[in-house]
Coordinates of C-alpha atoms and ligand atoms in Angstrom, one line a residue:
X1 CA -36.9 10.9 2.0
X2 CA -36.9 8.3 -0.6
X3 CA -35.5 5.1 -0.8
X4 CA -33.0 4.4 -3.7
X5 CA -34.2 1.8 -5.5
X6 CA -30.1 1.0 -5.7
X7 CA -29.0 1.5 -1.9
X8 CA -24.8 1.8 -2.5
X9 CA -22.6 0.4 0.4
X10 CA -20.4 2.6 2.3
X11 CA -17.5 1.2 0.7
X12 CA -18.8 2.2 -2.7
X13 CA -19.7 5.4 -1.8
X14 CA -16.6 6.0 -0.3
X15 CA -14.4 4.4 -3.2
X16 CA -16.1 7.0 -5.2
X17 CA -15.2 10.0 -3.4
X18 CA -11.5 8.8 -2.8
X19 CA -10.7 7.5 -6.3
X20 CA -12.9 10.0 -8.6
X21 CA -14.6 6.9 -10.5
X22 CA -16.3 3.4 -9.3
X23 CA -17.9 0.9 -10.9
X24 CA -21.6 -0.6 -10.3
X25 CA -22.1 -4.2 -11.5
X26 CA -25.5 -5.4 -12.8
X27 CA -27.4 -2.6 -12.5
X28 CA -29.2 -3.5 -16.1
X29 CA -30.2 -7.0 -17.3
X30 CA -29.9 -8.7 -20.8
X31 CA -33.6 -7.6 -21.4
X32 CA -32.4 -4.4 -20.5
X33 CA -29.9 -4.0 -22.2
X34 CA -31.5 -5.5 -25.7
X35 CA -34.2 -2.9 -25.5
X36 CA -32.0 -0.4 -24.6
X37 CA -29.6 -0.9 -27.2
X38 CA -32.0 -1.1 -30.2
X39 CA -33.1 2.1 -29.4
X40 CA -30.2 4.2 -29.1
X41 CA -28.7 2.1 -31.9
X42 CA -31.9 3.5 -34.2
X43 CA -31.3 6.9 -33.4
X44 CA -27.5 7.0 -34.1
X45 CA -29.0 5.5 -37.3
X46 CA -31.5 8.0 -38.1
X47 CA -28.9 10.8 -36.8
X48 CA -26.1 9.7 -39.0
X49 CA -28.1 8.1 -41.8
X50 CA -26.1 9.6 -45.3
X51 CA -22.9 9.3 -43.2
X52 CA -20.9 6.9 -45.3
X53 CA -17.5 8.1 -44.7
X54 CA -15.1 5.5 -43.3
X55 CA -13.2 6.2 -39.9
X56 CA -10.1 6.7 -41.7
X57 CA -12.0 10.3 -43.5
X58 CA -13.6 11.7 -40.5
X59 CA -11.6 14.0 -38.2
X60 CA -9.9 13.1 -35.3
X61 CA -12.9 14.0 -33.0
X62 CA -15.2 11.7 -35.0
X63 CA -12.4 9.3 -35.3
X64 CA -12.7 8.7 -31.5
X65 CA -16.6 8.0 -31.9
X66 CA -19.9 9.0 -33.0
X67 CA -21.6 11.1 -30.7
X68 CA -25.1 12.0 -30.5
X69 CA -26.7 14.1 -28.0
X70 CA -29.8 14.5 -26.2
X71 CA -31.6 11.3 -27.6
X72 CA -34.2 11.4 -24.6
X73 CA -36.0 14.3 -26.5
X74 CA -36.6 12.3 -29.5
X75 CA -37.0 8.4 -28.1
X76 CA -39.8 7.5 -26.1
X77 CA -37.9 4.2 -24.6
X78 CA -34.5 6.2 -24.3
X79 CA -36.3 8.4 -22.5
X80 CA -37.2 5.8 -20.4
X81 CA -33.3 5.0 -19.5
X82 CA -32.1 8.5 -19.0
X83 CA -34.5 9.1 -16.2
X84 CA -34.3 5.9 -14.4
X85 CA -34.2 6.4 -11.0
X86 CA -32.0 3.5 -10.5
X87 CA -29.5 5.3 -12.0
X88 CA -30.2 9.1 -11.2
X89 CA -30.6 7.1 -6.9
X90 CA -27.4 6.2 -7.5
X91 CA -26.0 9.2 -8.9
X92 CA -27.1 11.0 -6.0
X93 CA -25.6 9.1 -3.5
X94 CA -22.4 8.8 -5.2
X95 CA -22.0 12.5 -5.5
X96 CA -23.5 12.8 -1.4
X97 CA -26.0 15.6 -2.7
X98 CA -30.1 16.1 -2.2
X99 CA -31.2 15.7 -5.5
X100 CA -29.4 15.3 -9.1
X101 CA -30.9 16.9 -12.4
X102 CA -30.2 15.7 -15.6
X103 CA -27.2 17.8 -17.8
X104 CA -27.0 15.6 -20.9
X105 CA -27.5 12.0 -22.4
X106 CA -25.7 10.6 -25.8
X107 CA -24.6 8.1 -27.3
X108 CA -21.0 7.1 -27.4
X109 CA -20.0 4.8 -30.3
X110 CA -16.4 4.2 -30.9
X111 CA -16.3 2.6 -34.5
X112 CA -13.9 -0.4 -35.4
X113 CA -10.6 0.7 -36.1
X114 CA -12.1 4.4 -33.9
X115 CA -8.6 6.3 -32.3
X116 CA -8.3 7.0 -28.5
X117 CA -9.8 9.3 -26.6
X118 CA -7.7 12.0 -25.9
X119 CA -7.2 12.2 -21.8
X120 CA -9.7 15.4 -20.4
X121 CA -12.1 16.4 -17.6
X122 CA -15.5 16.5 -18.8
X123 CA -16.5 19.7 -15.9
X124 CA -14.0 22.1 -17.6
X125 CA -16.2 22.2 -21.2
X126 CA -18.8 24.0 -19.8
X127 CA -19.7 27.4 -17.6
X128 CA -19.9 25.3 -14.3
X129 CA -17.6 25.8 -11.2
X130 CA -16.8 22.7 -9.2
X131 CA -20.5 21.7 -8.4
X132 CA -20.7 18.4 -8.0
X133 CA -21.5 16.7 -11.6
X134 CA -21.3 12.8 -12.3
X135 CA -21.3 10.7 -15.7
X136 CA -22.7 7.2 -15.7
X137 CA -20.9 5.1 -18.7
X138 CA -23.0 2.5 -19.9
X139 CA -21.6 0.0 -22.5
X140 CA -24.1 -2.3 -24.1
X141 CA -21.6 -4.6 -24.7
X142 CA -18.4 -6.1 -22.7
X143 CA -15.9 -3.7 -23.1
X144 CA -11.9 -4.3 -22.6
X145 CA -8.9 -2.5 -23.5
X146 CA -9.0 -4.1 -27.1
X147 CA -12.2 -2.5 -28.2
X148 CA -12.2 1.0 -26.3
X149 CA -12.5 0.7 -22.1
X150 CA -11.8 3.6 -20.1
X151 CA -9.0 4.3 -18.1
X152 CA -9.5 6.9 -15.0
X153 CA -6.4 8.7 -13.0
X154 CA -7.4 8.0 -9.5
X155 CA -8.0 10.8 -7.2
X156 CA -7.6 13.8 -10.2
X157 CA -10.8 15.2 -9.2
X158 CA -9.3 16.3 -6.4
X159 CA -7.1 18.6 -8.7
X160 CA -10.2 21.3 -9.2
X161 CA -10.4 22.6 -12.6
X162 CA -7.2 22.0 -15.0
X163 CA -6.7 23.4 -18.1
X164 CA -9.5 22.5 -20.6
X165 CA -8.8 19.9 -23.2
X166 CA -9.3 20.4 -26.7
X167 CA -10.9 16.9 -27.4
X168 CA -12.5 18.0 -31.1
X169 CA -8.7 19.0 -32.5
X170 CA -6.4 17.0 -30.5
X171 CA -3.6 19.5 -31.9
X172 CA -3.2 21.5 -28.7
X173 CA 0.5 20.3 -26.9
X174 CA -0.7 20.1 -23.3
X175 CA -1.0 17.0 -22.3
X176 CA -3.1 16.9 -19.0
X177 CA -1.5 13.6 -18.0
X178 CA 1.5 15.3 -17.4
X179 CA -0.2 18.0 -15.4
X180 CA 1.8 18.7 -11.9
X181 CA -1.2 18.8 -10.2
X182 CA -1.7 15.3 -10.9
X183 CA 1.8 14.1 -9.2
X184 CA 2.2 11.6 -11.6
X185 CA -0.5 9.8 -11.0
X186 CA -1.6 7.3 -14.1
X187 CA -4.6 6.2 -15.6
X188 CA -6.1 2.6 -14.7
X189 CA -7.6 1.2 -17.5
X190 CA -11.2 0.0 -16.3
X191 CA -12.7 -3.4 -18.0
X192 CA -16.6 -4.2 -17.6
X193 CA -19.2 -6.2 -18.8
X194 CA -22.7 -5.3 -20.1
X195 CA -25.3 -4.3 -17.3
X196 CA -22.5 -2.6 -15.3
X197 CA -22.3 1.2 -14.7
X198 CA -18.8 3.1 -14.8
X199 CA -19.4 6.2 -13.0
X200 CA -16.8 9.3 -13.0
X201 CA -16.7 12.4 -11.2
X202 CA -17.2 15.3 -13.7
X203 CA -13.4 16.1 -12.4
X204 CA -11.6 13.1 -12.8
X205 CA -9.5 12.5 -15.9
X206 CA -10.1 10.0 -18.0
X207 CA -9.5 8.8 -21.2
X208 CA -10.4 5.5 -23.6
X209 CA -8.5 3.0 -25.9
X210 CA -8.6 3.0 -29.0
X211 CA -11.3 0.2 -30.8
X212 CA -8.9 -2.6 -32.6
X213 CA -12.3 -5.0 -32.8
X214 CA -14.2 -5.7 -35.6
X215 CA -17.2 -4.3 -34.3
X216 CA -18.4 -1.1 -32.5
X217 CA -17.9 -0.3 -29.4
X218 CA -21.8 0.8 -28.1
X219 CA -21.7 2.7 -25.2
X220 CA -24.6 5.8 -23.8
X221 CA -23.9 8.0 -20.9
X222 CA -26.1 10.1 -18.5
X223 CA -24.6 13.5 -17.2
X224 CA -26.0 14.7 -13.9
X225 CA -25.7 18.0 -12.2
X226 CA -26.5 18.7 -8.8
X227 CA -30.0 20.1 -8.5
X228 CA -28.2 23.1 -6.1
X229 CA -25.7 23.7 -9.2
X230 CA -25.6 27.3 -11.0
X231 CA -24.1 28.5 -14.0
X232 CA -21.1 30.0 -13.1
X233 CA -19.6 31.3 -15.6
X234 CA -21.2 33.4 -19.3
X235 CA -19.7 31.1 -21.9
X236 CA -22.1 29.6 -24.6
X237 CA -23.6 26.5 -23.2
X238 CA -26.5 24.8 -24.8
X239 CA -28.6 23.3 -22.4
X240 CA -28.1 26.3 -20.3
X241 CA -28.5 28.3 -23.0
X242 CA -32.0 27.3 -24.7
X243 CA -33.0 27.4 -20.8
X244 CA -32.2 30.5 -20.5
X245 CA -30.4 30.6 -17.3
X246 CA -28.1 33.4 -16.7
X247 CA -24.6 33.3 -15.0
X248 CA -25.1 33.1 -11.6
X249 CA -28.4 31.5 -11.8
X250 CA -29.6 28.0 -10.3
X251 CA -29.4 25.4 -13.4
X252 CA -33.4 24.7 -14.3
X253 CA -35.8 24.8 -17.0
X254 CA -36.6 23.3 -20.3
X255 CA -34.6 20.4 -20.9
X256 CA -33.2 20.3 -17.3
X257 CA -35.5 17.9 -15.3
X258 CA -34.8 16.9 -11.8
X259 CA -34.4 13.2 -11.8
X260 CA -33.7 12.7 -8.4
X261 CA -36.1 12.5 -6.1
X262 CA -37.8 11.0 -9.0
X263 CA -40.8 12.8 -10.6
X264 CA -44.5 11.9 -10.8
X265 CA -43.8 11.1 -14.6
X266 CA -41.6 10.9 -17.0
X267 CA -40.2 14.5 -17.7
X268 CA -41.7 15.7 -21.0
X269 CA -39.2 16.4 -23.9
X270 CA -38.9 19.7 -24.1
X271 CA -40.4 22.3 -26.7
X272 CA -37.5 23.0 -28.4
X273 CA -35.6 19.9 -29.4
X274 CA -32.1 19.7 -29.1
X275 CA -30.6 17.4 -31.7
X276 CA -26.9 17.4 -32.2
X277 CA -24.7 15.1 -33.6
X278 CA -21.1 16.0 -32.5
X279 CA -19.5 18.3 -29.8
X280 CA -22.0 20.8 -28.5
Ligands
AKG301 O1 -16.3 6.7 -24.4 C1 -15.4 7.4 -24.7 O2 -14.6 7.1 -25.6 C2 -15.1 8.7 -23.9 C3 -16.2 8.9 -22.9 C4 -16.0 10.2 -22.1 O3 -15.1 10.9 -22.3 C5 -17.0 10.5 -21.1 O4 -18.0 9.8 -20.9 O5 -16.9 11.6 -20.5

């Protein structure tokens, strides 16, 4: 077996699987996190470029921030990032499973003067189960409850599937804060600086501030899925989708590469590009 380049202490690992959500300090550096940055920062640029709306125009899902998806298949050095094995070795070992493969990457950018984020589970938007699936949050800058952290309800993962959220409207009544299944249980609010990870379980709710800084909130996260998972259920799901993978079959294929154990190389961007800006 392979050794994690990142080997996680008990108590982290344990934290994790108790509270739904953990955080990993200095995992990235400053020269890191400048290259990093830059190059997410020019594809959001070349995704949105002709974009000139101000916050205030957009609709409430875009109000919250600016997402674009997939930017491994189209940026050689993001691709670099999403299939770090630092990051997939820890993914693995946080969710206690053999191997993780990658679901999704994008960038998150809450804009100055960007809404909340309405309170959801991330699992419940797609045709999975409850297979164990994990996001790593990574803010390229320090991030505090004035210009967008996250706030986690400990232990809701352990709640299974609730009702989904409709994050793109925001118009739906249910609230899953006030879920039963929850048992009143409230979000803590989750402050880091650049270079750490925030990692969430694809089951625990969470939610983020609203931006009342001047300047963007930056922040790109890595989905990962364990390589056992299968689609369980027939709804439309890109990745799965442009894979081809039936319900009831084991999640692989184009655009779906194991990251840990690591491979040889780094995984080719698939054929068929997936860009998106926006839920998909
Ligand atoms: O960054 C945000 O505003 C929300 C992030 C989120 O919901 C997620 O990473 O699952």
């Amino acid at each position: 077996m392979k050794a994690f380049p990142i080997e996680l202490d008990a108590t982290v690992t344990r934290d994790f699987e108790e509270r739904g959500f953990v955080v990993t300090p200095d995992v990235l550096n400053g020269a890191d996190l400048d290259r990093y940055s830059a190059a997410v920062d020019t594809e959001v640029a070349a995704r949105t470029a002709g974009d000139e709306r101000a916050v205030a125009d957009k609709s409430l899902y875009e109000q919250s921030f600016v997402q674009c998806m997939r930017l491994w298949e189209t940026n050689d050095l993001v691709r670099e990032l999403t299939c770090a094995p630092q990051l997939a070795g820890i993914a693995t070992q946080l969710l206690d499973v053999d191997g993780v493969r990658l679901w999704q990457d994008q960038a998150l950018y809450k804009e100055a003067g960007g809404r909340e984020t309405t309170p959801h589970q991330d699992q419940t938007f797609w045709p999975l189960g409850e297979e164990a699936l994990i996001s790593a949050w990574i803010p390229f800058d320090n991030v505090t409850l004035h210009n967008g952290a996250m706030s986690y309800v400990p232990g809701s993962h352990r709640a299974g599937r609730l009702k989904v959220v409709d994050i793109t409207h925001s118009t739906d009544p249910y609230n899953i804060l006030s879920d039963p299944a929850l048992n009143g249980a409230v979000p803590e609010p989750v402050e880091v600086s650049a270079g750490s990870v925030v990692w969430h379980h694809g089951l625990t709710v969470h939610q983020a501030a609203a931006n009342l800084s001047s300047a963007t909130r930056r922040v790109f996260t890595i989905v990962y899925v364990s390589s056992s998972a299968r689609r369980v259920k027939g709804w439309y799901a890109y990745p799965l989708d442009r894979a081809g993978i039936a319900e009831g079959e084991l999640i692989q294929g184009e655009g779906l590469p194991v990251l840990w154990p690591p491979p040889e190389a780094l995984p080719e961007p698939p054929a068929n590009i997936g860009i998106a800006v926006g839920p998909q």
